Amino acid sequence: MGRLVVVSNRVADPRKPGAGGLAVALADALQSSGGLWFGWSGKVVDEGSGGQLRTQRAGPVTLATVDLSRADHDAYYLGYSNGVLWPVFHYRLDLADFDAGDIDGYRRVNRLFAHKLQPLLQPDDVIWVHDYHLIPLAAELRAMGCTQRMGFFLHIPLPPRTILAAIPQNGWLMRSLMMYDLVGFHTQTDVDHFAAYVIKEAGGTQVGDDEFHAHGRVVRARPFPIGIDVDEFQALGRGPEARDTFRTMKEQYAQRQLLVGVDRLDYSKGLPQRIRAFQRLLQHYPENHKVATLIQVAAPSREDVEAYADLRHQLETLCGAVNGDHGELDWMPVRYIRRAVPRKRLPGLYASASVALVTPLRDGMNLVAKEYVAAQDPANPGVLVLSRFAGAAEAMTDALIVNPYDADGMAEVIQQALRMPLEERRVRHERLMAGLRAQDVHWWAREFLAALSA
Ligand code: GDG
């Protein structure tokens, strides 16, 4: 394989602690062939000074980043990527803001990236582009004459064609996606949605198991379910911060049974629905009164997009209501923390909880589900309650699977999780761990790159 070039909205320095599993896996792949990682610097600069390219060496990897002007950032990142594509791809047409102006900024920034990247490319490079911010990048590069192999991985779900069709520019957007040689999704469901779009909306045909012919090109589409770096996460769990957190939680909640939720504060994560289900648990199963405590960590995210401010208020009202209705002087049923917990402490928090609630309304994969399982003590593991609408549910069939829209059904399953006998917990955990190890994040990167180079 030639040199690897990774392109993503944000670039992480893989040498920095806390870079996370994805950065570690990509860094692995980049290091073995020597490579380039290209993306936005994260800086928003004055009008006229955007587009400046900076390069930096990180071992054998070159990090290349571009600043964005305020207008470009707002239109490309806030407006089109997070105001249109994120909600629609999570099946939320009601939250999409189809502001006709934003698409221009989205195209403009993708074209800017292509113009900045093209001079850095070598003829036998293999280019791997990540996520919905950069769907048109291959088309822009191809228009400039680039013939390198190009692969794309979508980290969020791909909705059915009837939902995609609501995007006014869906024809252009999906045609851009077909300019890659390989398109990867988390699940077979996403691949099926892609296939149906190609055949029924774009007039294409399926020409092989995972090959499609459309717009005069052949594109391959396959599921590559992303995993976590199990060893890295477990090592984090043995660190002083995680152990300290575990100890503190065990001491403070010695008389209680802990449930945990850890999410970005995002409407796709089903947080209000989760709090309502927990409320039903307290109503339907009074034995949990003064026993069960839900710790919900909600890390702030995209706060300048309107739908996120609404969600925040809704969640605060709900948590307040549950605590007001059920709380006692010495017991608050919900601990709601609108702040990120340091990554080094997360394994300790997960390990202290008997049950994890991972109940998104829609999620590409969901890595919290995998982190929770990896953090458990195999001799006395906790139970994962997982939404059927998370991509993770396709493989993690030994979790307790729930419908996040069904508050009563979810309460019943949470009760089952809280009461699950040790032997059943062990068996389920063992099988889930085997899955995590077989398809970890290194496997994911290798599989994608092998398919792209094939
Ligand atoms: C997208 C897709 C797909 C969360 N809260 C805190 C915190 N986190 C960390 C978790 C986990 C990561 O953020 C979240 O990953 P998810 O997979 O759950 O979700 P998204 O951020 O929406 O990611 C998703 C993923 O891409 C990968 O393809 O699985 O479906 O939406 O690692 O631990 N980390 C810290 N403090 C927090 O409070 N430090």
Tab-separated table of C-alpha atoms and ligand atoms in Angstrom:
chain	number	residue	atom	x	y	z
A	1	MET	CA	0.000	0.000	0.000
A	2	GLY	CA	1.170	3.535	-0.738
A	3	ARG	CA	1.359	6.293	1.835
A	4	LEU	CA	-1.819	6.780	3.883
A	5	VAL	CA	-3.498	10.171	3.897
A	6	VAL	CA	-6.253	10.614	6.489
A	7	VAL	CA	-8.650	13.530	6.149
A	8	SER	CA	-11.112	14.427	8.899
A	9	ASN	CA	-12.783	17.564	10.168
A	10	ARG	CA	-10.500	17.681	13.196
A	11	VAL	CA	-6.939	16.404	13.450
A	12	ALA	CA	-5.683	14.928	16.723
A	13	ASP	CA	-2.074	14.775	17.701
A	14	PRO	CA	-1.787	11.043	18.397
A	15	ARG	CA	1.104	11.611	20.825
A	16	LYS	CA	-1.026	13.684	23.193
A	17	PRO	CA	-2.531	11.822	26.148
A	18	GLY	CA	-6.280	11.337	25.974
A	19	ALA	CA	-6.303	11.483	22.183
A	20	GLY	CA	-8.821	8.599	22.273
A	21	GLY	CA	-9.118	5.256	20.546
A	22	LEU	CA	-9.844	6.538	17.061
A	23	ALA	CA	-6.803	8.835	17.055
A	24	VAL	CA	-4.675	5.967	18.355
A	25	ALA	CA	-5.908	3.563	15.673
A	26	LEU	CA	-5.428	6.059	12.880
A	27	ALA	CA	-2.004	6.961	14.217
A	28	ASP	CA	-1.112	3.263	14.152
A	29	ALA	CA	-2.139	2.991	10.535
A	30	LEU	CA	-0.414	6.270	9.644
A	31	GLN	CA	2.801	5.249	11.349
A	32	SER	CA	3.197	1.937	9.592
A	33	SER	CA	3.282	3.546	6.147
A	34	GLY	CA	4.387	7.047	7.177
A	35	GLY	CA	1.536	9.377	6.455
A	36	LEU	CA	-0.314	12.637	6.409
A	37	TRP	CA	-3.296	13.687	8.510
A	38	PHE	CA	-5.187	16.672	7.110
A	39	GLY	CA	-8.117	18.708	8.466
A	40	TRP	CA	-9.400	21.865	10.096
A	41	SER	CA	-7.143	23.320	12.800
A	42	GLY	CA	-10.099	24.057	15.091
A	43	LYS	CA	-9.255	27.787	14.805
A	44	VAL	CA	-11.739	30.351	13.566
A	45	VAL	CA	-9.959	33.437	12.231
A	46	ASP	CA	-10.850	36.869	10.833
A	47	GLU	CA	-12.342	37.190	7.386
A	48	GLY	CA	-9.571	37.156	4.775
A	49	SER	CA	-7.048	35.235	6.872
A	50	GLY	CA	-8.779	31.810	6.597
A	51	GLY	CA	-7.316	28.990	4.535
A	52	GLN	CA	-3.795	29.231	5.887
A	53	LEU	CA	-2.083	25.838	5.825
A	54	ARG	CA	0.158	24.738	8.694
A	55	THR	CA	2.166	21.563	8.846
A	56	GLN	CA	3.773	19.929	11.834
A	57	ARG	CA	5.658	16.661	12.283
A	58	ALA	CA	4.436	14.147	14.854
A	59	GLY	CA	6.983	11.321	14.539
A	60	PRO	CA	6.624	9.772	11.070
A	61	VAL	CA	3.267	11.501	10.596
A	62	THR	CA	2.729	14.975	9.158
A	63	LEU	CA	-0.217	16.881	10.611
A	64	ALA	CA	-1.537	19.478	8.147
A	65	THR	CA	-4.260	21.872	9.231
A	66	VAL	CA	-6.180	24.781	7.778
A	67	ASP	CA	-7.849	27.662	9.674
A	68	LEU	CA	-11.403	28.661	8.780
A	69	SER	CA	-12.899	32.134	8.567
A	70	ARG	CA	-15.947	32.842	10.754
A	71	ALA	CA	-18.295	32.800	7.723
A	72	ASP	CA	-16.888	29.491	6.443
A	73	HIS	CA	-16.983	27.874	9.867
A	74	ASP	CA	-20.559	28.964	10.548
A	75	ALA	CA	-21.849	27.835	7.152
A	76	TYR	CA	-19.854	24.604	6.780
A	77	TYR	CA	-19.657	23.369	10.362
A	78	LEU	CA	-22.601	24.829	12.258
A	79	GLY	CA	-24.954	25.419	9.342
A	80	TYR	CA	-24.759	22.528	6.929
A	81	SER	CA	-22.863	19.760	8.746
A	82	ASN	CA	-24.540	20.113	12.126
A	83	GLY	CA	-27.715	21.981	11.187
A	84	VAL	CA	-28.721	19.788	8.216
A	85	LEU	CA	-26.678	16.605	7.812
A	86	TRP	CA	-26.454	15.589	11.492
A	87	PRO	CA	-30.231	15.781	12.164
A	88	VAL	CA	-31.288	14.270	8.821
A	89	PHE	CA	-28.800	11.409	9.066
A	90	HIS	CA	-30.189	10.754	12.567
A	91	TYR	CA	-33.724	10.623	11.089
A	92	ARG	CA	-34.681	14.009	12.607
A	93	LEU	CA	-36.171	15.986	9.738
A	94	ASP	CA	-38.023	18.040	12.346
A	95	LEU	CA	-34.721	19.469	13.604
A	96	ALA	CA	-33.089	20.144	10.238
A	97	ASP	CA	-32.658	23.775	9.239
A	98	PHE	CA	-32.607	23.713	5.458
A	99	ASP	CA	-31.139	27.181	5.103
A	100	ALA	CA	-30.363	27.442	1.409
A	101	GLY	CA	-27.231	29.558	2.076
A	102	ASP	CA	-25.358	26.938	4.080
A	103	ILE	CA	-24.770	24.497	1.249
A	104	ASP	CA	-22.548	27.089	-0.461
A	105	GLY	CA	-20.314	27.281	2.599
A	106	TYR	CA	-20.193	23.487	2.839
A	107	ARG	CA	-19.081	23.230	-0.795
A	108	ARG	CA	-16.682	26.142	-0.418
A	109	VAL	CA	-14.853	24.584	2.537
A	110	ASN	CA	-14.678	21.161	0.871
A	111	ARG	CA	-13.221	22.853	-2.219
A	112	LEU	CA	-10.762	24.802	-0.038
A	113	PHE	CA	-9.652	21.550	1.628
A	114	ALA	CA	-9.191	19.906	-1.774
A	115	HIS	CA	-7.087	22.835	-3.042
A	116	LYS	CA	-4.898	22.799	0.064
A	117	LEU	CA	-4.530	19.021	0.094
A	118	GLN	CA	-3.871	18.370	-3.598
A	119	PRO	CA	-0.324	19.858	-3.683
A	120	LEU	CA	0.633	17.645	-0.717
A	121	LEU	CA	-0.453	14.415	-2.446
A	122	GLN	CA	1.740	11.799	-4.101
A	123	PRO	CA	0.511	9.647	-7.011
A	124	ASP	CA	0.322	6.355	-5.093
A	125	ASP	CA	-1.218	7.781	-1.883
A	126	VAL	CA	-4.280	6.069	-0.453
A	127	ILE	CA	-6.743	8.660	0.855
A	128	TRP	CA	-9.161	7.896	3.715
A	129	VAL	CA	-11.774	10.574	4.374
A	130	HIS	CA	-13.889	10.608	7.556
A	131	ASP	CA	-17.429	11.649	8.196
A	132	TYR	CA	-20.319	13.771	7.036
A	133	HIS	CA	-18.456	17.080	7.030
A	134	LEU	CA	-16.401	15.939	4.054
A	135	ILE	CA	-18.696	13.938	1.757
A	136	PRO	CA	-17.888	16.028	-1.373
A	137	LEU	CA	-14.109	15.985	-0.883
A	138	ALA	CA	-13.416	13.138	-3.320
A	139	ALA	CA	-15.523	14.788	-6.004
A	140	GLU	CA	-13.573	18.031	-5.539
A	141	LEU	CA	-10.231	16.194	-5.699
A	142	ARG	CA	-11.317	14.187	-8.752
A	143	ALA	CA	-12.378	17.416	-10.472
A	144	MET	CA	-8.783	18.596	-9.969
A	145	GLY	CA	-7.473	15.450	-11.668
A	146	CYS	CA	-6.606	13.321	-8.620
A	147	THR	CA	-6.750	9.613	-9.490
A	148	GLN	CA	-5.615	8.159	-6.150
A	149	ARG	CA	-7.652	5.528	-4.348
A	150	MET	CA	-10.148	7.241	-2.061
A	151	GLY	CA	-12.198	5.716	0.714
A	152	PHE	CA	-14.844	7.281	2.929
A	153	PHE	CA	-16.114	6.199	6.332
A	154	LEU	CA	-19.399	7.520	7.705
A	155	HIS	CA	-19.356	7.625	11.518
A	156	ILE	CA	-23.086	8.377	11.789
A	157	PRO	CA	-26.051	6.398	10.438
A	158	LEU	CA	-27.228	6.610	6.835
A	159	PRO	CA	-31.041	6.964	6.884
A	160	PRO	CA	-33.470	5.376	4.422
A	161	ARG	CA	-33.669	7.011	0.995
A	162	THR	CA	-37.095	8.495	1.702
A	163	ILE	CA	-35.540	10.536	4.522
A	164	LEU	CA	-32.399	11.440	2.554
A	165	ALA	CA	-34.660	12.652	-0.245
A	166	ALA	CA	-35.806	15.528	1.985
A	167	ILE	CA	-32.395	17.192	1.657
A	168	PRO	CA	-32.871	19.595	-1.228
A	169	GLN	CA	-29.385	18.766	-2.560
A	170	ASN	CA	-29.604	14.994	-1.933
A	171	GLY	CA	-28.875	14.112	-5.563
A	172	TRP	CA	-25.651	16.112	-5.554
A	173	LEU	CA	-24.648	14.933	-2.094
A	174	MET	CA	-25.104	11.227	-2.803
A	175	ARG	CA	-23.506	11.525	-6.227
A	176	SER	CA	-20.479	13.018	-4.415
A	177	LEU	CA	-20.446	10.032	-2.077
A	178	MET	CA	-20.305	7.718	-5.089
A	179	MET	CA	-17.049	9.371	-6.211
A	180	TYR	CA	-15.150	7.325	-3.613
A	181	ASP	CA	-13.836	3.861	-4.452
A	182	LEU	CA	-15.008	2.459	-1.114
A	183	VAL	CA	-17.668	3.709	1.286
A	184	GLY	CA	-17.720	2.227	4.795
A	185	PHE	CA	-20.589	2.251	7.264
A	186	HIS	CA	-20.976	0.881	10.792
A	187	THR	CA	-23.803	-1.561	10.042
A	188	GLN	CA	-25.452	-3.665	7.368
A	189	THR	CA	-28.585	-1.556	7.851
A	190	ASP	CA	-26.678	1.539	6.696
A	191	VAL	CA	-25.265	-0.361	3.713
A	192	ASP	CA	-28.790	-1.477	2.786
A	193	HIS	CA	-29.949	2.143	2.864
A	194	PHE	CA	-27.052	3.122	0.611
A	195	ALA	CA	-27.860	0.294	-1.813
A	196	ALA	CA	-31.526	1.253	-1.968
A	197	TYR	CA	-30.617	4.888	-2.649
A	198	VAL	CA	-28.177	3.981	-5.427
A	199	ILE	CA	-30.660	1.678	-7.128
A	200	LYS	CA	-33.962	3.461	-6.599
A	201	GLU	CA	-32.981	7.142	-6.529
A	202	ALA	CA	-29.756	7.335	-8.543
A	203	GLY	CA	-30.683	4.813	-11.251
A	204	GLY	CA	-27.632	2.665	-10.443
A	205	THR	CA	-27.272	-1.098	-10.356
A	206	GLN	CA	-25.685	-3.622	-8.011
A	207	VAL	CA	-22.904	-5.367	-9.913
A	208	GLY	CA	-21.355	-7.539	-7.190
A	209	ASP	CA	-21.794	-8.480	-3.542
A	210	ASP	CA	-20.731	-5.051	-2.383
A	211	GLU	CA	-20.280	-3.269	-5.710
A	212	PHE	CA	-22.532	-0.706	-7.305
A	213	HIS	CA	-22.463	0.956	-10.683
A	214	ALA	CA	-23.762	4.527	-10.797
A	215	HIS	CA	-22.902	7.790	-12.520
A	216	GLY	CA	-20.400	5.959	-14.744
A	217	ARG	CA	-18.321	4.624	-11.828
A	218	VAL	CA	-18.092	1.565	-9.633
A	219	VAL	CA	-18.251	2.143	-5.879
A	220	ARG	CA	-18.021	-0.488	-3.160
A	221	ALA	CA	-19.988	-0.266	0.097
A	222	ARG	CA	-19.482	-2.472	3.155
A	223	PRO	CA	-20.037	-2.466	6.908
A	224	PHE	CA	-16.942	-1.927	9.069
A	225	PRO	CA	-18.217	-1.807	12.657
A	226	ILE	CA	-15.854	0.400	14.636
A	227	GLY	CA	-14.521	-0.860	17.954
A	228	ILE	CA	-12.515	0.575	20.818
A	229	ASP	CA	-8.898	0.054	21.772
A	230	VAL	CA	-9.687	-2.537	24.453
A	231	ASP	CA	-6.142	-2.782	25.817
A	232	GLU	CA	-5.686	0.981	25.967
A	233	PHE	CA	-9.017	1.423	27.768
A	234	GLN	CA	-8.335	-1.356	30.245
A	235	ALA	CA	-4.882	0.064	30.949
A	236	LEU	CA	-6.569	3.402	31.658
A	237	GLY	CA	-8.786	1.537	34.122
A	238	ARG	CA	-5.715	0.397	36.071
A	239	GLY	CA	-4.426	3.984	36.308
A	240	PRO	CA	-4.562	6.056	39.524
A	241	GLU	CA	-7.378	8.385	38.395
A	242	ALA	CA	-9.726	5.558	37.422
A	243	ARG	CA	-9.001	3.658	40.623
A	244	ASP	CA	-9.537	6.775	42.685
A	245	THR	CA	-12.897	7.399	40.991
A	246	PHE	CA	-13.938	3.773	41.502
A	247	ARG	CA	-13.057	3.925	45.206
A	248	THR	CA	-14.847	7.227	45.770
A	249	MET	CA	-18.000	6.047	44.023
A	250	LYS	CA	-18.047	2.769	45.935
A	251	GLU	CA	-17.649	4.607	49.240
A	252	GLN	CA	-20.244	7.265	48.521
A	253	TYR	CA	-22.815	4.876	47.140
A	254	ALA	CA	-22.091	1.906	49.381
A	255	GLN	CA	-25.792	1.476	50.209
A	256	ARG	CA	-27.005	2.155	46.667
A	257	GLN	CA	-27.124	0.551	43.257
A	258	LEU	CA	-25.612	2.809	40.625
A	259	LEU	CA	-26.753	3.248	37.048
A	260	VAL	CA	-24.665	5.310	34.676
A	261	GLY	CA	-25.142	7.215	31.434
A	262	VAL	CA	-22.266	9.010	29.680
A	263	ASP	CA	-23.044	10.951	26.531
A	264	ARG	CA	-22.403	14.098	24.621
A	265	LEU	CA	-25.372	16.360	25.290
A	266	ASP	CA	-26.984	15.567	21.946
A	267	TYR	CA	-30.601	14.976	20.952
A	268	SER	CA	-29.641	11.729	19.202
A	269	LYS	CA	-28.678	10.188	22.549
A	270	GLY	CA	-32.235	9.900	23.899
A	271	LEU	CA	-31.506	11.585	27.238
A	272	PRO	CA	-35.022	12.875	28.081
A	273	GLN	CA	-36.474	9.475	27.144
A	274	ARG	CA	-33.928	7.797	29.446
A	275	ILE	CA	-34.808	10.021	32.413
A	276	ARG	CA	-38.514	9.311	31.848
A	277	ALA	CA	-37.831	5.568	31.786
A	278	PHE	CA	-35.919	5.879	35.050
A	279	GLN	CA	-38.881	7.779	36.506
A	280	ARG	CA	-41.163	4.895	35.455
A	281	LEU	CA	-38.762	2.458	37.129
A	282	LEU	CA	-39.174	4.337	40.405
A	283	GLN	CA	-42.951	4.433	39.984
A	284	HIS	CA	-43.434	0.801	38.945
A	285	TYR	CA	-40.816	-0.832	41.167
A	286	PRO	CA	-40.841	1.001	44.525
A	287	GLU	CA	-38.123	-1.276	45.911
A	288	ASN	CA	-35.673	0.942	44.000
A	289	HIS	CA	-36.687	3.882	46.171
A	290	LYS	CA	-33.642	5.093	48.120
A	291	VAL	CA	-31.575	2.399	46.374
A	292	ALA	CA	-31.135	3.157	42.675
A	293	THR	CA	-29.183	6.271	41.674
A	294	LEU	CA	-28.695	7.289	38.074
A	295	ILE	CA	-25.550	9.283	37.343
A	296	GLN	CA	-25.984	10.978	33.999
A	297	VAL	CA	-22.917	12.709	32.580
A	298	ALA	CA	-23.796	14.955	29.641
A	299	ALA	CA	-20.744	16.551	28.073
A	300	PRO	CA	-21.682	19.907	26.467
A	301	SER	CA	-21.494	19.839	22.711
A	302	ARG	CA	-22.277	22.234	19.807
A	303	GLU	CA	-23.874	24.719	22.147
A	304	ASP	CA	-24.270	27.326	19.443
A	305	VAL	CA	-26.746	25.148	17.497
A	306	GLU	CA	-30.288	26.015	18.659
A	307	ALA	CA	-31.670	22.477	19.062
A	308	TYR	CA	-28.969	21.790	21.649
A	309	ALA	CA	-30.000	24.674	23.918
A	310	ASP	CA	-33.614	23.405	23.852
A	311	LEU	CA	-32.464	19.917	24.803
A	312	ARG	CA	-30.470	21.264	27.712
A	313	HIS	CA	-33.512	23.030	29.166
A	314	GLN	CA	-35.734	20.016	28.666
A	315	LEU	CA	-33.283	17.765	30.441
A	316	GLU	CA	-32.780	20.131	33.355
A	317	THR	CA	-36.542	20.390	33.863
A	318	LEU	CA	-36.984	16.624	33.758
A	319	CYS	CA	-34.158	15.828	36.183
A	320	GLY	CA	-35.486	18.489	38.536
A	321	ALA	CA	-38.973	16.983	38.373
A	322	VAL	CA	-37.786	13.427	39.105
A	323	ASN	CA	-35.650	14.569	42.021
A	324	GLY	CA	-38.432	16.802	43.314
A	325	ASP	CA	-41.047	14.035	43.117
A	326	HIS	CA	-38.976	11.128	44.419
A	327	GLY	CA	-35.951	12.567	46.257
A	328	GLU	CA	-35.418	12.345	50.003
A	329	LEU	CA	-33.181	14.273	52.361
A	330	ASP	CA	-30.605	11.520	52.044
A	331	TRP	CA	-31.213	10.360	48.458
A	332	MET	CA	-31.398	12.052	45.067
A	333	PRO	CA	-32.441	9.613	42.339
A	334	VAL	CA	-30.721	11.470	39.475
A	335	ARG	CA	-27.277	13.030	39.542
A	336	TYR	CA	-27.080	15.100	36.396
A	337	ILE	CA	-23.641	16.462	35.513
A	338	ARG	CA	-23.429	18.812	32.527
A	339	ARG	CA	-19.699	18.657	32.197
A	340	ALA	CA	-17.222	16.231	30.660
A	341	VAL	CA	-15.632	13.777	33.059
A	342	PRO	CA	-11.859	13.455	32.431
A	343	ARG	CA	-11.205	10.458	30.186
A	344	LYS	CA	-8.836	8.901	32.717
A	345	ARG	CA	-11.679	8.729	35.260
A	346	LEU	CA	-14.271	7.189	32.941
A	347	PRO	CA	-13.279	3.510	33.411
A	348	GLY	CA	-13.585	3.945	37.193
A	349	LEU	CA	-17.048	5.456	36.838
A	350	TYR	CA	-18.162	2.665	34.493
A	351	ALA	CA	-16.754	-0.020	36.790
A	352	SER	CA	-18.660	1.318	39.797
A	353	ALA	CA	-22.055	1.089	38.061
A	354	SER	CA	-24.232	-2.055	38.115
A	355	VAL	CA	-26.026	-0.945	34.978
A	356	ALA	CA	-25.184	1.296	32.017
A	357	LEU	CA	-27.987	2.983	30.115
A	358	VAL	CA	-26.924	3.457	26.495
A	359	THR	CA	-30.238	4.309	24.919
A	360	PRO	CA	-29.807	6.611	21.916
A	361	LEU	CA	-32.747	7.261	19.599
A	362	ARG	CA	-30.278	6.736	16.759
A	363	ASP	CA	-26.511	6.279	16.793
A	364	GLY	CA	-23.957	5.258	14.181
A	365	MET	CA	-22.264	2.850	16.575
A	366	ASN	CA	-21.900	4.180	20.173
A	367	LEU	CA	-18.558	3.607	21.793
A	368	VAL	CA	-19.752	4.206	25.364
A	369	ALA	CA	-21.498	0.824	25.189
A	370	LYS	CA	-18.173	-0.820	24.368
A	371	GLU	CA	-16.183	1.157	26.926
A	372	TYR	CA	-18.631	0.185	29.680
A	373	VAL	CA	-18.238	-3.522	28.889
A	374	ALA	CA	-14.441	-3.253	28.702
A	375	ALA	CA	-14.318	-1.556	32.122
A	376	GLN	CA	-16.220	-4.294	33.991
A	377	ASP	CA	-14.727	-6.773	36.427
A	378	PRO	CA	-15.291	-10.151	34.698
A	379	ALA	CA	-15.887	-11.770	38.106
A	380	ASN	CA	-18.757	-9.410	38.930
A	381	PRO	CA	-19.708	-7.477	35.800
A	382	GLY	CA	-22.453	-4.898	35.366
A	383	VAL	CA	-25.224	-5.090	32.788
A	384	LEU	CA	-25.468	-3.096	29.570
A	385	VAL	CA	-28.905	-1.809	28.582
A	386	LEU	CA	-28.616	-0.887	24.906
A	387	SER	CA	-30.941	0.786	22.431
A	388	ARG	CA	-31.877	-1.262	19.392
A	389	PHE	CA	-31.250	1.931	17.390
A	390	ALA	CA	-27.544	2.126	18.207
A	391	GLY	CA	-25.319	0.551	15.560
A	392	ALA	CA	-23.684	-1.314	18.452
A	393	ALA	CA	-26.861	-3.386	18.879
A	394	GLU	CA	-26.200	-5.217	15.603
A	395	ALA	CA	-23.288	-7.149	17.172
A	396	MET	CA	-23.781	-6.688	20.951
A	397	THR	CA	-26.704	-9.064	21.155
A	398	ASP	CA	-25.808	-10.128	24.704
A	399	ALA	CA	-26.723	-6.690	26.006
A	400	LEU	CA	-30.335	-6.150	27.132
A	401	ILE	CA	-31.822	-4.536	24.045
A	402	VAL	CA	-34.511	-1.853	24.477
A	403	ASN	CA	-36.716	0.456	22.464
A	404	PRO	CA	-35.841	3.945	23.808
A	405	TYR	CA	-39.254	5.324	22.804
A	406	ASP	CA	-41.037	2.847	25.112
A	407	ALA	CA	-40.626	4.228	28.651
A	408	ASP	CA	-42.531	1.394	30.357
A	409	GLY	CA	-40.722	-1.302	28.398
A	410	MET	CA	-37.396	0.293	29.200
A	411	ALA	CA	-38.249	0.503	32.923
A	412	GLU	CA	-39.020	-3.211	32.894
A	413	VAL	CA	-35.695	-4.057	31.273
A	414	ILE	CA	-33.780	-1.787	33.669
A	415	GLN	CA	-35.428	-3.658	36.536
A	416	GLN	CA	-34.314	-6.948	34.934
A	417	ALA	CA	-30.766	-5.570	34.668
A	418	LEU	CA	-30.717	-4.498	38.322
A	419	ARG	CA	-31.882	-7.963	39.395
A	420	MET	CA	-29.831	-10.109	37.015
A	421	PRO	CA	-28.128	-13.051	38.746
A	422	LEU	CA	-24.337	-13.152	38.791
A	423	GLU	CA	-24.035	-16.206	36.547
A	424	GLU	CA	-26.088	-14.641	33.763
A	425	ARG	CA	-24.137	-11.390	34.052
A	426	ARG	CA	-20.862	-13.295	33.702
A	427	VAL	CA	-21.970	-15.251	30.657
A	428	ARG	CA	-23.288	-12.172	28.873
A	429	HIS	CA	-20.176	-10.172	29.727
A	430	GLU	CA	-17.834	-12.890	28.517
A	431	ARG	CA	-19.563	-13.064	25.154
A	432	LEU	CA	-19.636	-9.280	24.807
A	433	MET	CA	-15.912	-9.096	25.620
A	434	ALA	CA	-15.104	-11.708	22.986
A	435	GLY	CA	-16.884	-9.519	20.426
A	436	LEU	CA	-15.011	-6.395	21.561
A	437	ARG	CA	-11.673	-8.151	21.244
A	438	ALA	CA	-12.427	-9.708	17.853
A	439	GLN	CA	-13.455	-6.368	16.354
A	440	ASP	CA	-11.443	-3.712	18.123
A	441	VAL	CA	-10.472	-0.374	16.606
A	442	HIS	CA	-7.207	-1.737	15.185
A	443	TRP	CA	-9.137	-4.511	13.418
A	444	TRP	CA	-11.492	-1.841	12.051
A	445	ALA	CA	-8.700	0.294	10.576
A	446	ARG	CA	-6.933	-2.759	9.116
A	447	GLU	CA	-10.124	-4.118	7.534
A	448	PHE	CA	-11.006	-0.795	5.942
A	449	LEU	CA	-7.530	-0.199	4.570
A	450	ALA	CA	-7.224	-3.758	3.285
A	451	ALA	CA	-10.527	-3.363	1.440
A	452	LEU	CA	-9.483	0.032	0.078
A	453	SER	CA	-6.165	-1.318	-1.192
A	454	ALA	CA	-7.659	-4.513	-2.644
B	1	GDG	C1	-19.720	9.467	16.594
B	1	GDG	C2	-21.025	8.724	16.322
B	1	GDG	C3	-19.828	6.567	16.677
B	1	GDG	C4	-18.502	11.059	26.257
B	1	GDG	N1	-18.709	11.805	27.347
B	1	GDG	C5	-17.496	12.054	27.865
B	1	GDG	C6	-16.547	11.451	27.044
B	1	GDG	N2	-17.196	10.847	26.068
B	1	GDG	C7	-16.511	10.007	25.059
B	1	GDG	C8	-16.895	8.573	25.241
B	1	GDG	C9	-16.670	8.018	23.847
B	1	GDG	C10	-16.964	9.223	22.977
B	1	GDG	O1	-16.893	10.395	23.766
B	1	GDG	C11	-18.378	9.186	22.441
B	1	GDG	O2	-18.433	8.286	21.415
B	1	GDG	P1	-19.818	7.768	20.856
B	1	GDG	O3	-19.527	6.673	19.927
B	1	GDG	O4	-20.676	7.347	21.986
B	1	GDG	O5	-20.558	9.009	20.184
B	1	GDG	P2	-20.222	10.296	19.245
B	1	GDG	O6	-19.364	11.275	19.915
B	1	GDG	O7	-21.565	10.811	18.848
B	1	GDG	O8	-19.434	9.701	17.979
B	1	GDG	C12	-21.046	7.407	17.059
B	1	GDG	C13	-18.552	7.369	16.807
B	1	GDG	O9	-18.642	8.611	16.113
B	1	GDG	C14	-17.339	6.607	16.284
B	1	GDG	O10	-17.513	6.231	14.951
B	1	GDG	O11	-19.762	5.448	17.540
B	1	GDG	O12	-22.223	6.684	16.758
B	1	GDG	O13	-22.150	9.523	16.683
B	1	GDG	O14	-15.354	7.623	23.674
B	1	GDG	O15	-16.100	8.011	26.235
B	1	GDG	N3	-15.227	11.499	27.279
B	1	GDG	C15	-14.828	12.188	28.372
B	1	GDG	N4	-15.704	12.796	29.204
B	1	GDG	C16	-17.038	12.759	29.003
B	1	GDG	O16	-17.814	13.304	29.780
B	1	GDG	N5	-13.521	12.267	28.612
